[in-house]
XYZ file of C-alpha atoms in Angstrom:
146
model
C -0.001 0.019 0.013
C 2.901 2.384 0.773
C 4.250 1.747 -2.735
C 0.899 2.739 -4.292
C 0.639 5.914 -2.174
C 4.301 6.802 -2.865
C 3.833 6.199 -6.554
C 0.647 8.285 -6.551
C 2.378 11.106 -4.691
C 5.329 11.115 -7.059
C 3.043 11.071 -10.193
C 0.894 13.946 -8.656
C 4.133 15.912 -7.940
C 5.501 15.324 -11.481
C 2.233 16.622 -13.023
C 1.955 19.660 -10.772
C 5.564 20.652 -11.464
C 5.133 20.126 -15.190
C 2.047 22.250 -15.171
C 3.922 25.141 -13.484
C 6.658 25.253 -16.048
C 7.734 28.842 -16.652
C 7.296 29.851 -20.213
C 9.947 32.298 -21.282
C 8.786 34.340 -24.338
C 11.183 34.840 -27.173
C 11.957 38.413 -27.620
C 10.605 39.865 -30.903
C 12.880 41.411 -33.372
C 12.268 45.158 -33.035
C 12.333 45.627 -36.813
C 9.415 43.198 -37.180
C 7.337 45.284 -34.792
C 8.074 48.433 -36.878
C 8.300 47.348 -40.514
C 5.493 47.376 -43.047
C 2.840 48.751 -40.634
C 1.002 52.035 -41.153
C 1.715 54.372 -38.192
C -0.586 57.383 -37.388
C 0.521 60.124 -35.086
C -1.701 60.387 -31.956
C 0.417 62.624 -29.694
C 3.220 65.171 -30.048
C 4.831 67.115 -27.235
C 7.588 69.710 -26.786
C 9.080 69.508 -23.255
C 5.986 67.591 -22.163
C 3.531 70.145 -23.444
C 0.799 68.945 -25.880
C 1.574 70.520 -29.275
C -0.251 68.009 -31.545
C -2.771 70.465 -32.979
C -0.212 73.383 -33.039
C 2.439 71.433 -34.969
C 0.358 69.270 -37.281
C -2.211 70.675 -39.751
C -5.678 69.073 -39.575
C -5.070 67.391 -42.918
C -1.842 65.732 -41.521
C -3.491 64.106 -38.466
C -4.725 61.134 -40.504
C -1.406 60.668 -42.473
C 0.057 57.258 -42.292
C 3.852 56.548 -42.180
C 5.385 53.227 -43.177
C 8.865 51.983 -42.633
C 9.583 49.501 -45.409
C 11.970 46.487 -45.086
C 14.212 47.931 -47.837
C 15.091 50.948 -45.599
C 12.652 53.404 -47.327
C 10.025 55.411 -45.495
C 6.731 56.305 -47.020
C 3.980 58.838 -46.229
C 0.427 58.227 -47.128
C -1.631 61.468 -47.274
C -4.739 59.367 -46.377
C -8.274 60.621 -46.668
C -7.918 64.239 -45.640
C -5.473 65.244 -48.388
C -3.203 68.286 -47.811
C -2.506 68.581 -51.492
C -4.225 66.988 -54.471
C -1.270 67.909 -56.799
C 1.102 65.563 -54.957
C 0.948 61.816 -55.038
C -1.240 60.314 -52.293
C 1.600 57.950 -51.216
C 5.083 59.254 -51.599
C 8.595 58.185 -50.593
C 9.500 60.382 -47.606
C 13.083 59.223 -47.007
C 15.160 56.470 -45.571
C 15.438 54.847 -42.214
C 17.548 52.380 -40.147
C 17.257 51.049 -36.639
C 20.156 50.122 -34.352
C 19.395 49.105 -30.843
C 16.878 51.532 -29.469
C 17.625 54.329 -32.053
C 15.992 55.068 -35.398
C 17.973 57.220 -37.733
C 15.742 58.760 -40.440
C 16.595 60.975 -43.421
C 13.760 63.252 -44.783
C 14.471 63.533 -48.561
C 12.128 66.556 -48.918
C 14.166 68.641 -46.497
C 17.520 66.869 -46.487
C 17.489 66.431 -42.747
C 18.817 63.431 -40.893
C 17.832 62.886 -37.295
C 18.313 60.080 -34.786
C 15.394 59.295 -32.456
C 15.409 57.400 -29.218
C 12.805 54.652 -29.212
C 10.910 55.018 -25.943
C 8.247 52.271 -26.674
C 7.769 49.891 -29.504
C 5.093 47.248 -29.415
C 2.627 45.764 -31.918
C 0.452 48.779 -31.557
C 2.602 51.683 -30.329
C 5.672 53.471 -31.436
C 6.931 56.337 -29.252
C 9.997 58.352 -30.301
C 11.974 61.103 -28.643
C 14.470 63.640 -29.987
C 16.349 66.633 -28.679
C 15.369 69.489 -30.986
C 18.422 70.235 -33.180
C 17.284 73.855 -33.563
C 16.504 74.621 -29.932
C 19.090 72.765 -27.842
C 17.555 71.153 -24.731
C 14.002 71.010 -25.993
C 12.676 67.447 -25.970
C 10.323 66.440 -28.831
C 8.182 63.285 -28.368
C 5.911 61.748 -30.829
C 3.545 58.774 -30.251
C 2.153 56.743 -33.223
C -0.394 53.905 -33.272
C -0.424 51.121 -35.715
C -3.466 51.087 -38.052
């Protein structure tokens, strides 16, 4: 009888320990979270002050930005078009990501900037940058995947 009880106890212990196995998630490649999604700006601050509607024109608030796997960035003028003479979707520049930094070059203005990636998930991209024209001013933009 002791053997049966001991065997039952060992079996129950093995099952309970197996059921509590810790699952360690594999970290996702940050590029896979960023690439080929359409990102829409939902917040923009300067030194923590909301400036979304001061900085962006109403027709820009529905624009969608895409980081393509080939290193090109695209801007989709979406529904509320700012200009009907320009293409709806246009190449906006190039980008690359190293660690928690995104370097982007805007081909329209010839400006290259390196952003700190504050948050990058399946649905949220939050970037921060020290304003190159006003030293010390922190610019932060938050985007949501569409």
